[in-house]
Amino acid sequence: MARPSLKKFRRIVVKVGSSLLIDSDAGEVRTAWLAALAADLAKLHGEGRDVLIVSSGSIALGRSRLKLPRGALKLEESQAAAAVGQIALARIWSEVLGHHGIGAGQILVTLQDTEERRRYLNARSTIAKLLEWRAVPVINENDTVATNEIRYGDNDRLAARVATMASADLLILLSDIDGLYDAPPAANPNAKLVPVVETVTAEIEAMAGAAESELSRGGMTTKIEAAKIATTGGTHMLIASGKIEHPLQAIADGGRCTWFLTPANPVTARKRWIAGSLEPKGTLTIDAGAVSALRAGKSLLPAGVIRVDGQFARGDAVVVRGPDTHEIGRGLVAYDAEDAEKIRGRSSPDVMAILGISGRAEMIHRDDLVVGGPRHSDPG
């Protein structure tokens, strides 16, 4: 199968590992390399694409600033080093992107931020707003509070979660290696690069090797895991070498890399997840006008809701039913049950006056809503 072209993608997540960003001997950032990468990112940004960065490096930078000895750190030492390093890392990204007139926003996440629906929606909304403002979100695992039991363990999988959360259509993992080989190239000089992976099979998983770098938490195995997360969520992924200058330009020019393809797009994959994988916690009954609006691709506004049932929190899944009780669809609700009851049937401008806060205009945003096909007995 022919490999895709970089220019076809509109929202791109780029993951940068510690071993690329930090010179392990000097304990400092590879400034020339980072400047070249920033130029690549700025070019994509200037073409109107949404760009997100998942960056490792906070612990490595922190231990350099604190002059800690080489070797393994205890959990609390890693967390303290990350607290120092996160400040340095945020400043570095802000400066290199600012050189191109691009603002950067730091987002620190933990595993629960993508597993718990309310946190997931909050993080997704923050990312969406930064992209709307044409800023570049710089995202990292919150190493200062993550523990061995709950941490992602590597930023490859974190990047895949972020990519699906942000409905990105491409995730680029910049690596020490230029792609997936049919055997570990360090052990087999005849190993061949696999240019395109249509589906992650057991055979593909068997090709993965171990981590090579002291600074790297993940090897090819974690990249294959990331590919499974990304492609299941509707995001294409590629692995390419980050050891060269201008690595993104090299990809655009047809350089060596491995593409992992997805059969779905981010919206349909996410909506499939909403429809089939979440247990509904309540029901919203809506009027005939709202049924027609939802079927036309609109969001559900409070004014169209005539009844609220169940005990649910913001971000929970709920069933949406028409006035004849037939199920219209399912979605992630933007208000908890108590507030939803207060604002049902009211116009959006009334919401702030009723609740005392400026909440979301939609009861369920169309991106968080799965609408089923029309039934003969449904209104409209």
CSV table of C-alpha atoms in Angstrom, one decimal:
chain,number,residue,atom,x,y,z
A,1,MET,CA,0.0,0.0,0.0
A,2,ALA,CA,1.2,3.5,-0.9
A,3,ARG,CA,2.4,5.6,2.1
A,4,PRO,CA,0.4,8.8,2.8
A,5,SER,CA,1.7,12.3,2.2
A,6,LEU,CA,2.4,14.6,5.2
A,7,LYS,CA,0.6,17.4,3.5
A,8,LYS,CA,-2.8,15.7,3.7
A,9,PHE,CA,-3.0,15.9,7.5
A,10,ARG,CA,-4.6,18.8,9.3
A,11,ARG,CA,-3.9,18.1,13.0
A,12,ILE,CA,-0.5,16.6,13.9
A,13,VAL,CA,0.9,15.5,17.2
A,14,VAL,CA,4.7,15.3,17.4
A,15,LYS,CA,6.3,13.3,20.2
A,16,VAL,CA,9.9,14.2,21.1
A,17,GLY,CA,11.8,11.9,23.4
A,18,SER,CA,14.4,12.7,26.1
A,19,SER,CA,17.2,11.1,24.2
A,20,LEU,CA,16.6,13.4,21.2
A,21,LEU,CA,16.0,16.6,23.2
A,22,ILE,CA,18.8,16.2,25.8
A,23,ASP,CA,22.5,15.6,25.3
A,24,SER,CA,23.0,12.9,28.0
A,25,ASP,CA,26.7,13.7,28.4
A,26,ALA,CA,26.3,17.4,28.8
A,27,GLY,CA,22.9,17.2,30.5
A,28,GLU,CA,21.7,20.1,28.3
A,29,VAL,CA,19.3,20.6,25.5
A,30,ARG,CA,20.5,20.0,21.9
A,31,THR,CA,19.8,23.6,20.9
A,32,ALA,CA,20.8,23.5,17.2
A,33,TRP,CA,18.6,20.4,16.7
A,34,LEU,CA,15.7,21.8,18.6
A,35,ALA,CA,15.9,25.1,16.6
A,36,ALA,CA,15.7,23.0,13.3
A,37,LEU,CA,12.7,21.1,14.6
A,38,ALA,CA,11.0,24.3,15.7
A,39,ALA,CA,11.5,25.6,12.1
A,40,ASP,CA,9.8,22.5,10.8
A,41,LEU,CA,6.9,22.9,13.3
A,42,ALA,CA,6.6,26.6,12.4
A,43,LYS,CA,6.3,25.7,8.7
A,44,LEU,CA,3.5,23.2,9.4
A,45,HIS,CA,1.8,25.8,11.6
A,46,GLY,CA,2.2,28.5,9.0
A,47,GLU,CA,0.4,26.2,6.5
A,48,GLY,CA,-2.6,26.4,8.7
A,49,ARG,CA,-2.2,23.0,10.4
A,50,ASP,CA,-2.9,22.4,14.1
A,51,VAL,CA,0.4,21.3,15.8
A,52,LEU,CA,0.7,19.6,19.2
A,53,ILE,CA,3.9,18.5,20.9
A,54,VAL,CA,4.3,15.7,23.5
A,55,SER,CA,7.7,16.3,25.0
A,56,SER,CA,9.8,14.2,27.3
A,57,GLY,CA,12.8,15.7,29.1
A,58,SER,CA,11.6,17.1,32.5
A,59,ILE,CA,13.4,14.6,34.6
A,60,ALA,CA,16.5,14.6,32.5
A,61,LEU,CA,16.6,18.4,32.6
A,62,GLY,CA,15.9,18.5,36.3
A,63,ARG,CA,18.6,16.1,37.3
A,64,SER,CA,21.0,18.2,35.2
A,65,ARG,CA,20.0,21.5,36.9
A,66,LEU,CA,20.2,19.8,40.3
A,67,LYS,CA,23.6,18.1,39.4
A,68,LEU,CA,22.3,14.7,40.4
A,69,PRO,CA,24.6,11.7,39.7
A,70,ARG,CA,23.9,9.3,36.8
A,71,GLY,CA,21.9,6.1,37.5
A,72,ALA,CA,18.4,5.1,38.5
A,73,LEU,CA,16.4,7.5,40.7
A,74,LYS,CA,13.9,6.6,43.4
A,75,LEU,CA,10.3,7.6,42.7
A,76,GLU,CA,10.3,10.7,44.9
A,77,GLU,CA,13.7,11.8,43.4
A,78,SER,CA,12.2,11.5,39.9
A,79,GLN,CA,9.2,13.5,41.0
A,80,ALA,CA,11.4,16.2,42.5
A,81,ALA,CA,13.7,16.3,39.5
A,82,ALA,CA,10.6,16.7,37.3
A,83,ALA,CA,9.4,19.6,39.3
A,84,VAL,CA,12.6,21.5,38.5
A,85,GLY,CA,12.8,20.2,34.9
A,86,GLN,CA,9.2,21.1,34.0
A,87,ILE,CA,9.9,24.8,34.5
A,88,ALA,CA,13.0,24.6,32.3
A,89,LEU,CA,11.3,22.5,29.6
A,90,ALA,CA,8.3,24.9,29.4
A,91,ARG,CA,10.7,27.8,29.0
A,92,ILE,CA,12.7,26.1,26.3
A,93,TRP,CA,9.7,25.3,24.2
A,94,SER,CA,8.2,28.7,24.7
A,95,GLU,CA,11.4,30.3,23.5
A,96,VAL,CA,12.0,28.2,20.4
A,97,LEU,CA,8.4,28.5,19.2
A,98,GLY,CA,8.3,32.2,20.2
A,99,HIS,CA,11.2,32.8,17.8
A,100,HIS,CA,8.7,32.0,15.0
A,101,GLY,CA,6.0,34.1,16.6
A,102,ILE,CA,4.1,31.1,17.9
A,103,GLY,CA,2.7,31.0,21.4
A,104,ALA,CA,3.1,27.8,23.5
A,105,GLY,CA,0.9,26.4,26.3
A,106,GLN,CA,2.0,23.8,28.8
A,107,ILE,CA,-0.4,21.0,29.7
A,108,LEU,CA,0.6,18.4,32.3
A,109,VAL,CA,-1.5,15.2,32.3
A,110,THR,CA,-1.7,12.0,34.3
A,111,LEU,CA,-3.3,8.7,33.3
A,112,GLN,CA,-6.5,9.5,35.1
A,113,ASP,CA,-6.9,12.6,32.9
A,114,THR,CA,-7.6,10.3,30.0
A,115,GLU,CA,-9.5,7.6,31.8
A,116,GLU,CA,-12.0,9.7,33.8
A,117,ARG,CA,-14.5,11.3,31.6
A,118,ARG,CA,-14.7,14.8,33.3
A,119,ARG,CA,-10.9,15.2,33.3
A,120,TYR,CA,-10.7,13.9,29.7
A,121,LEU,CA,-13.3,16.5,28.6
A,122,ASN,CA,-11.5,19.3,30.5
A,123,ALA,CA,-8.1,18.4,28.9
A,124,ARG,CA,-9.7,18.1,25.5
A,125,SER,CA,-11.4,21.5,25.8
A,126,THR,CA,-8.2,23.1,26.9
A,127,ILE,CA,-6.3,21.7,23.9
A,128,ALA,CA,-9.1,22.7,21.6
A,129,LYS,CA,-9.1,26.3,22.9
A,130,LEU,CA,-5.3,26.6,22.5
A,131,LEU,CA,-5.5,25.3,19.0
A,132,GLU,CA,-8.3,27.8,18.2
A,133,TRP,CA,-6.0,30.6,19.4
A,134,ARG,CA,-3.3,29.1,17.2
A,135,ALA,CA,-1.1,28.3,20.1
A,136,VAL,CA,0.9,25.1,20.3
A,137,PRO,CA,0.0,22.8,23.3
A,138,VAL,CA,3.2,21.3,24.8
A,139,ILE,CA,2.1,18.2,26.7
A,140,ASN,CA,3.9,16.0,29.1
A,141,GLU,CA,3.1,13.4,31.7
A,142,ASN,CA,2.9,15.1,35.1
A,143,ASP,CA,5.9,13.3,36.6
A,144,THR,CA,5.7,15.3,39.8
A,145,VAL,CA,2.5,13.5,40.9
A,146,ALA,CA,2.5,10.3,38.8
A,147,THR,CA,3.4,7.1,40.7
A,148,ASN,CA,4.8,3.7,39.5
A,149,GLU,CA,1.3,2.2,39.6
A,150,ILE,CA,-0.6,4.8,37.6
A,151,ARG,CA,2.0,6.5,35.3
A,152,TYR,CA,1.9,6.0,31.6
A,153,GLY,CA,5.5,4.7,31.9
A,154,ASP,CA,6.5,6.2,28.5
A,155,ASN,CA,5.5,9.2,26.4
A,156,ASP,CA,4.9,7.1,23.3
A,157,ARG,CA,1.6,5.8,24.8
A,158,LEU,CA,0.9,9.2,26.3
A,159,ALA,CA,1.3,10.7,22.9
A,160,ALA,CA,-1.2,8.2,21.4
A,161,ARG,CA,-3.7,9.0,24.1
A,162,VAL,CA,-3.3,12.7,23.5
A,163,ALA,CA,-3.6,12.2,19.7
A,164,THR,CA,-6.9,10.4,20.1
A,165,MET,CA,-8.1,12.9,22.7
A,166,ALA,CA,-7.4,15.8,20.4
A,167,SER,CA,-8.9,14.1,17.4
A,168,ALA,CA,-5.6,14.4,15.6
A,169,ASP,CA,-5.3,12.6,12.2
A,170,LEU,CA,-1.5,12.0,12.5
A,171,LEU,CA,0.9,11.1,15.3
A,172,ILE,CA,4.6,11.4,14.6
A,173,LEU,CA,7.0,9.6,17.0
A,174,LEU,CA,10.5,11.0,16.5
A,175,SER,CA,12.8,8.2,17.6
A,176,ASP,CA,16.4,7.0,17.9
A,177,ILE,CA,15.6,4.7,15.0
A,178,ASP,CA,14.0,5.6,11.6
A,179,GLY,CA,11.2,3.1,11.8
A,180,LEU,CA,10.1,-0.5,12.5
A,181,TYR,CA,12.4,-3.2,11.1
A,182,ASP,CA,11.5,-6.9,10.5
A,183,ALA,CA,14.2,-7.8,13.0
A,184,PRO,CA,16.2,-5.7,15.6
A,185,PRO,CA,18.8,-4.0,13.3
A,186,ALA,CA,21.4,-3.8,16.1
A,187,ALA,CA,21.5,-7.6,16.2
A,188,ASN,CA,20.7,-8.4,12.5
A,189,PRO,CA,22.6,-6.4,9.8
A,190,ASN,CA,20.1,-7.8,7.2
A,191,ALA,CA,17.1,-6.4,8.9
A,192,LYS,CA,14.8,-4.5,6.6
A,193,LEU,CA,12.7,-1.4,7.2
A,194,VAL,CA,8.9,-2.0,7.1
A,195,PRO,CA,7.6,1.2,5.3
A,196,VAL,CA,3.8,0.6,5.9
A,197,VAL,CA,1.9,-1.3,8.5
A,198,GLU,CA,-1.8,-1.7,7.6
A,199,THR,CA,-2.7,-3.6,10.8
A,200,VAL,CA,-0.8,-4.3,14.0
A,201,THR,CA,-0.6,-8.1,14.0
A,202,ALA,CA,1.1,-10.6,16.3
A,203,GLU,CA,3.9,-10.7,13.6
A,204,ILE,CA,4.4,-7.0,13.8
A,205,GLU,CA,4.5,-7.0,17.6
A,206,ALA,CA,7.2,-9.7,17.4
A,207,MET,CA,9.4,-7.4,15.5
A,208,ALA,CA,9.8,-5.0,18.4
A,209,GLY,CA,13.1,-4.8,20.3
A,210,ALA,CA,14.1,-3.3,23.7
A,211,ALA,CA,14.9,0.2,24.7
A,212,GLU,CA,18.4,1.3,23.8
A,213,SER,CA,18.9,4.6,25.7
A,214,GLU,CA,19.3,5.3,29.4
A,215,LEU,CA,17.1,8.4,29.0
A,216,SER,CA,14.4,6.5,27.2
A,217,ARG,CA,11.6,4.7,29.0
A,218,GLY,CA,10.2,3.0,25.9
A,219,GLY,CA,11.6,1.0,23.1
A,220,MET,CA,10.0,-0.3,20.0
A,221,THR,CA,7.5,-2.4,22.1
A,222,THR,CA,6.0,0.8,23.5
A,223,LYS,CA,5.8,2.3,20.0
A,224,ILE,CA,3.8,-0.7,18.8
A,225,GLU,CA,1.5,-0.3,21.8
A,226,ALA,CA,1.1,3.4,20.9
A,227,ALA,CA,0.3,2.4,17.3
A,228,LYS,CA,-2.5,0.2,18.5
A,229,ILE,CA,-4.0,3.0,20.7
A,230,ALA,CA,-3.6,5.6,17.9
A,231,THR,CA,-5.0,3.5,15.0
A,232,THR,CA,-7.9,2.1,17.1
A,233,GLY,CA,-8.8,5.7,17.8
A,234,GLY,CA,-8.7,6.8,14.2
A,235,THR,CA,-5.2,8.4,14.1
A,236,HIS,CA,-2.5,7.5,11.6
A,237,MET,CA,0.9,7.1,13.2
A,238,LEU,CA,4.5,7.1,11.9
A,239,ILE,CA,7.9,6.4,13.4
A,240,ALA,CA,10.8,8.4,12.0
A,241,SER,CA,14.3,9.3,13.0
A,242,GLY,CA,14.8,12.3,15.1
A,243,LYS,CA,18.5,12.1,15.0
A,244,ILE,CA,18.7,14.3,11.9
A,245,GLU,CA,18.1,18.0,11.7
A,246,HIS,CA,14.8,19.0,10.2
A,247,PRO,CA,13.2,15.6,10.8
A,248,LEU,CA,9.7,16.7,9.8
A,249,GLN,CA,10.9,18.2,6.6
A,250,ALA,CA,12.7,14.8,5.9
A,251,ILE,CA,9.3,13.0,6.3
A,252,ALA,CA,7.6,15.5,4.0
A,253,ASP,CA,10.4,14.9,1.4
A,254,GLY,CA,9.7,11.1,1.5
A,255,GLY,CA,12.4,10.1,4.0
A,256,ARG,CA,12.7,6.7,5.6
A,257,CYS,CA,10.0,6.0,8.2
A,258,THR,CA,7.2,3.5,9.1
A,259,TRP,CA,3.6,4.4,8.7
A,260,PHE,CA,0.9,2.7,10.7
A,261,LEU,CA,-2.5,3.2,9.0
A,262,THR,CA,-5.9,3.5,10.5
A,263,PRO,CA,-9.1,2.4,8.8
A,264,ALA,CA,-11.2,5.0,10.6
A,265,ASN,CA,-11.2,8.8,11.1
A,266,PRO,CA,-10.9,10.4,14.5
A,267,VAL,CA,-14.6,11.4,14.7
A,268,THR,CA,-16.1,8.1,13.8
A,269,ALA,CA,-13.7,6.1,15.9
A,270,ARG,CA,-14.4,8.3,19.0
A,271,LYS,CA,-18.2,8.2,18.4
A,272,ARG,CA,-18.0,4.5,18.0
A,273,TRP,CA,-16.3,4.4,21.5
A,274,ILE,CA,-19.0,6.7,22.9
A,275,ALA,CA,-21.8,4.6,21.5
A,276,GLY,CA,-20.5,1.2,22.5
A,277,SER,CA,-18.1,1.4,25.4
A,278,LEU,CA,-19.6,3.7,28.0
A,279,GLU,CA,-22.4,2.7,30.4
A,280,PRO,CA,-25.1,5.4,30.3
A,281,LYS,CA,-25.7,7.1,33.7
A,282,GLY,CA,-29.0,8.9,32.8
A,283,THR,CA,-31.4,10.0,30.2
A,284,LEU,CA,-32.3,13.3,28.5
A,285,THR,CA,-35.7,13.5,26.8
A,286,ILE,CA,-35.9,16.1,24.1
A,287,ASP,CA,-38.6,17.8,22.1
A,288,ALA,CA,-39.3,17.3,18.4
A,289,GLY,CA,-37.4,20.4,17.3
A,290,ALA,CA,-34.3,19.2,19.1
A,291,VAL,CA,-34.7,15.7,17.4
A,292,SER,CA,-34.6,17.4,14.0
A,293,ALA,CA,-31.6,19.6,15.0
A,294,LEU,CA,-29.6,16.6,16.2
A,295,ARG,CA,-30.5,14.7,13.0
A,296,ALA,CA,-29.2,17.7,11.0
A,297,GLY,CA,-25.8,17.5,12.8
A,298,LYS,CA,-26.4,20.1,15.5
A,299,SER,CA,-25.5,20.1,19.2
A,300,LEU,CA,-28.1,19.5,21.9
A,301,LEU,CA,-29.0,22.8,23.6
A,302,PRO,CA,-30.6,23.1,27.0
A,303,ALA,CA,-33.7,24.6,25.4
A,304,GLY,CA,-34.5,21.3,23.7
A,305,VAL,CA,-34.5,19.2,26.8
A,306,ILE,CA,-37.9,18.5,28.4
A,307,ARG,CA,-36.9,15.9,31.0
A,308,VAL,CA,-33.8,14.8,32.9
A,309,ASP,CA,-33.6,11.4,34.6
A,310,GLY,CA,-30.8,9.6,36.4
A,311,GLN,CA,-27.8,10.7,38.6
A,312,PHE,CA,-24.9,11.6,36.3
A,313,ALA,CA,-21.9,13.9,36.5
A,314,ARG,CA,-20.5,16.2,33.8
A,315,GLY,CA,-18.7,14.0,31.3
A,316,ASP,CA,-20.8,10.9,31.9
A,317,ALA,CA,-22.6,9.1,29.0
A,318,VAL,CA,-26.4,9.6,28.8
A,319,VAL,CA,-29.1,8.3,26.5
A,320,VAL,CA,-31.0,10.9,24.5
A,321,ARG,CA,-34.7,10.1,23.8
A,322,GLY,CA,-37.3,11.8,21.7
A,323,PRO,CA,-40.7,12.8,23.0
A,324,ASP,CA,-42.1,9.4,22.0
A,325,THR,CA,-39.3,7.8,24.2
A,326,HIS,CA,-37.5,6.2,21.2
A,327,GLU,CA,-33.7,6.5,21.6
A,328,ILE,CA,-32.2,9.1,19.4
A,329,GLY,CA,-28.6,8.7,20.4
A,330,ARG,CA,-26.0,8.8,23.2
A,331,GLY,CA,-23.5,11.4,24.2
A,332,LEU,CA,-21.2,12.9,26.9
A,333,VAL,CA,-23.2,15.4,28.9
A,334,ALA,CA,-21.7,18.8,29.7
A,335,TYR,CA,-23.6,19.3,33.0
A,336,ASP,CA,-24.3,17.2,36.0
A,337,ALA,CA,-27.9,16.0,36.7
A,338,GLU,CA,-28.7,18.7,39.2
A,339,ASP,CA,-27.6,21.6,36.9
A,340,ALA,CA,-29.1,19.9,33.8
A,341,GLU,CA,-32.5,19.9,35.6
A,342,LYS,CA,-32.2,23.6,36.5
A,343,ILE,CA,-31.4,24.7,32.9
A,344,ARG,CA,-33.6,22.3,30.9
A,345,GLY,CA,-35.9,24.1,28.5
A,346,ARG,CA,-34.1,27.4,29.0
A,347,SER,CA,-32.3,29.4,26.3
A,348,SER,CA,-28.5,29.4,26.4
A,349,PRO,CA,-28.2,33.1,27.6
A,350,ASP,CA,-30.3,32.1,30.7
A,351,VAL,CA,-27.7,29.5,31.8
A,352,MET,CA,-25.3,31.9,33.4
A,353,ALA,CA,-28.1,33.7,35.3
A,354,ILE,CA,-29.5,30.4,36.6
A,355,LEU,CA,-26.2,28.7,37.5
A,356,GLY,CA,-24.2,31.7,38.4
A,357,ILE,CA,-21.3,30.5,36.1
A,358,SER,CA,-20.6,30.8,32.4
A,359,GLY,CA,-21.0,27.2,31.4
A,360,ARG,CA,-20.9,25.5,28.1
A,361,ALA,CA,-23.6,26.6,25.7
A,362,GLU,CA,-24.5,23.0,24.7
A,363,MET,CA,-26.0,20.3,26.9
A,364,ILE,CA,-24.2,17.9,24.6
A,365,HIS,CA,-21.8,19.1,22.0
A,366,ARG,CA,-22.2,17.4,18.6
A,367,ASP,CA,-18.6,16.1,18.8
A,368,ASP,CA,-19.6,14.2,21.9
A,369,LEU,CA,-22.9,12.9,20.5
A,370,VAL,CA,-23.7,9.8,18.5
A,371,VAL,CA,-27.1,10.0,16.7
A,372,GLY,CA,-28.7,6.8,15.4
A,373,GLY,CA,-30.6,6.5,12.1
A,374,PRO,CA,-34.2,7.9,11.8
A,375,ARG,CA,-37.0,5.7,12.9
A,376,HIS,CA,-40.4,5.7,11.2
A,377,SER,CA,-42.1,6.7,14.5
A,378,ASP,CA,-39.7,9.5,15.4
A,379,PRO,CA,-40.9,13.1,15.0
A,380,GLY,CA,-39.8,14.9,11.8
